[in-house]
Amino acid sequence: MLVADELTNYLTWPDKKPRDTFAEMLADLASRGKAAGIVVIAAIQKPSSDIVPTSLRDLTVTGGCAALLTNSGSPPRSRTS
């Protein structure tokens, strides 16, 4: 199992060469690692194509959400009785 938390940190490095190499290697591992029983868990808050290359994003199986934000980007207010 490979866990990459805050994937944005790795995919927004200022130096393009290591950033692209990391993305390519992670995509390759996510693609071919399944056959070897390797699970890749990549956590990111906003998986937009300007941060995560579509070649990597298209390999994801599941998305999840722990909290929702309002249109303004703030947490929703809880309802009180």
PDB file of C-alpha atoms in Angstrom:
ATOM      1  CA  MET A   1       0.000   0.000   0.000  1.00  0.00           C
ATOM      2  CA  LEU A   2       1.222   3.467  -0.871  1.00  0.00           C
ATOM      3  CA  VAL A   3      -0.427   6.463   0.776  1.00  0.00           C
ATOM      4  CA  ALA A   4       0.233   9.967  -0.565  1.00  0.00           C
ATOM      5  CA  ASP A   5      -1.485  12.511   1.670  1.00  0.00           C
ATOM      6  CA  GLU A   6      -1.840  16.108   0.454  1.00  0.00           C
ATOM      7  CA  LEU A   7      -0.943  15.132  -3.091  1.00  0.00           C
ATOM      8  CA  THR A   8      -1.010  18.811  -4.042  1.00  0.00           C
ATOM      9  CA  ASN A   9       2.329  19.286  -2.242  1.00  0.00           C
ATOM     10  CA  TYR A  10       4.001  16.866  -4.640  1.00  0.00           C
ATOM     11  CA  LEU A  11       2.235  17.998  -7.798  1.00  0.00           C
ATOM     12  CA  THR A  12       2.932  21.713  -7.388  1.00  0.00           C
ATOM     13  CA  TRP A  13       6.704  21.596  -6.912  1.00  0.00           C
ATOM     14  CA  PRO A  14       8.345  24.603  -8.563  1.00  0.00           C
ATOM     15  CA  ASP A  15      10.782  22.396 -10.506  1.00  0.00           C
ATOM     16  CA  LYS A  16       8.854  20.824 -13.397  1.00  0.00           C
ATOM     17  CA  LYS A  17      11.072  17.790 -14.037  1.00  0.00           C
ATOM     18  CA  PRO A  18      10.750  16.072 -10.609  1.00  0.00           C
ATOM     19  CA  ARG A  19       7.068  17.056 -10.426  1.00  0.00           C
ATOM     20  CA  ASP A  20       6.304  15.412 -13.775  1.00  0.00           C
ATOM     21  CA  THR A  21       8.448  12.386 -12.924  1.00  0.00           C
ATOM     22  CA  PHE A  22       6.554  11.907  -9.655  1.00  0.00           C
ATOM     23  CA  ALA A  23       3.186  12.144 -11.420  1.00  0.00           C
ATOM     24  CA  GLU A  24       4.250   9.669 -14.111  1.00  0.00           C
ATOM     25  CA  MET A  25       5.611   7.178 -11.576  1.00  0.00           C
ATOM     26  CA  LEU A  26       2.515   7.435  -9.386  1.00  0.00           C
ATOM     27  CA  ALA A  27       0.237   6.917 -12.404  1.00  0.00           C
ATOM     28  CA  ASP A  28       2.303   3.908 -13.482  1.00  0.00           C
ATOM     29  CA  LEU A  29       2.150   2.417  -9.982  1.00  0.00           C
ATOM     30  CA  ALA A  30      -1.594   3.039  -9.744  1.00  0.00           C
ATOM     31  CA  SER A  31      -2.092   1.389 -13.128  1.00  0.00           C
ATOM     32  CA  ARG A  32       0.262  -1.590 -13.068  1.00  0.00           C
ATOM     33  CA  GLY A  33       0.480  -2.019  -9.299  1.00  0.00           C
ATOM     34  CA  LYS A  34      -3.039  -3.452  -9.156  1.00  0.00           C
ATOM     35  CA  ALA A  35      -1.814  -6.677 -10.727  1.00  0.00           C
ATOM     36  CA  ALA A  36       0.794  -7.015  -7.976  1.00  0.00           C
ATOM     37  CA  GLY A  37      -1.692  -6.193  -5.219  1.00  0.00           C
ATOM     38  CA  ILE A  38      -0.364  -2.684  -4.623  1.00  0.00           C
ATOM     39  CA  VAL A  39      -3.024  -0.202  -3.569  1.00  0.00           C
ATOM     40  CA  VAL A  40      -2.404   3.511  -4.099  1.00  0.00           C
ATOM     41  CA  ILE A  41      -4.280   5.939  -1.888  1.00  0.00           C
ATOM     42  CA  ALA A  42      -3.840   9.560  -2.934  1.00  0.00           C
ATOM     43  CA  ALA A  43      -5.555  12.205  -0.819  1.00  0.00           C
ATOM     44  CA  ILE A  44      -6.237  15.634  -2.236  1.00  0.00           C
ATOM     45  CA  GLN A  45      -8.745  18.324  -1.391  1.00  0.00           C
ATOM     46  CA  LYS A  46      -9.396  19.599  -4.907  1.00  0.00           C
ATOM     47  CA  PRO A  47      -8.645  17.126  -7.720  1.00  0.00           C
ATOM     48  CA  SER A  48      -8.878  19.658 -10.540  1.00  0.00           C
ATOM     49  CA  SER A  49      -7.018  19.077 -13.804  1.00  0.00           C
ATOM     50  CA  ASP A  50      -4.813  22.139 -13.252  1.00  0.00           C
ATOM     51  CA  ILE A  51      -3.239  20.324 -10.257  1.00  0.00           C
ATOM     52  CA  VAL A  52      -3.657  16.597 -10.929  1.00  0.00           C
ATOM     53  CA  PRO A  53      -2.771  15.436 -14.441  1.00  0.00           C
ATOM     54  CA  THR A  54      -5.768  13.790 -16.063  1.00  0.00           C
ATOM     55  CA  SER A  55      -3.638  10.708 -16.807  1.00  0.00           C
ATOM     56  CA  LEU A  56      -3.360  10.207 -13.039  1.00  0.00           C
ATOM     57  CA  ARG A  57      -6.842  11.404 -12.116  1.00  0.00           C
ATOM     58  CA  ASP A  58      -8.477   9.007 -14.608  1.00  0.00           C
ATOM     59  CA  LEU A  59      -6.949   6.051 -12.731  1.00  0.00           C
ATOM     60  CA  THR A  60      -8.791   6.840  -9.511  1.00  0.00           C
ATOM     61  CA  VAL A  61     -11.576   4.509  -8.552  1.00  0.00           C
ATOM     62  CA  THR A  62     -13.282   6.248  -5.675  1.00  0.00           C
ATOM     63  CA  GLY A  63     -13.784   9.752  -4.436  1.00  0.00           C
ATOM     64  CA  GLY A  64     -14.951  10.686  -0.995  1.00  0.00           C
ATOM     65  CA  CYS A  65     -16.032  13.674   0.954  1.00  0.00           C
ATOM     66  CA  ALA A  66     -15.623  14.251   4.678  1.00  0.00           C
ATOM     67  CA  ALA A  67     -17.176  17.733   4.771  1.00  0.00           C
ATOM     68  CA  LEU A  68     -18.988  20.000   2.375  1.00  0.00           C
ATOM     69  CA  LEU A  69     -18.414  23.706   1.963  1.00  0.00           C
ATOM     70  CA  THR A  70     -20.854  26.393   0.943  1.00  0.00           C
ATOM     71  CA  ASN A  71     -20.387  28.311  -2.319  1.00  0.00           C
ATOM     72  CA  SER A  72     -18.375  30.899  -0.381  1.00  0.00           C
ATOM     73  CA  GLY A  73     -15.911  28.215   0.739  1.00  0.00           C
ATOM     74  CA  SER A  74     -16.923  28.226   4.387  1.00  0.00           C
ATOM     75  CA  PRO A  75     -18.298  25.247   6.319  1.00  0.00           C
ATOM     76  CA  PRO A  76     -22.091  25.007   6.413  1.00  0.00           C
ATOM     77  CA  ARG A  77     -23.805  26.077   9.589  1.00  0.00           C
ATOM     78  CA  SER A  78     -25.168  23.269  11.698  1.00  0.00           C
ATOM     79  CA  ARG A  79     -28.892  23.210  12.300  1.00  0.00           C
ATOM     80  CA  THR A  80     -30.070  23.630  15.829  1.00  0.00           C
ATOM     81  CA  SER A  81     -33.409  22.507  17.168  1.00  0.00           C
TER      82      SER A  81
END
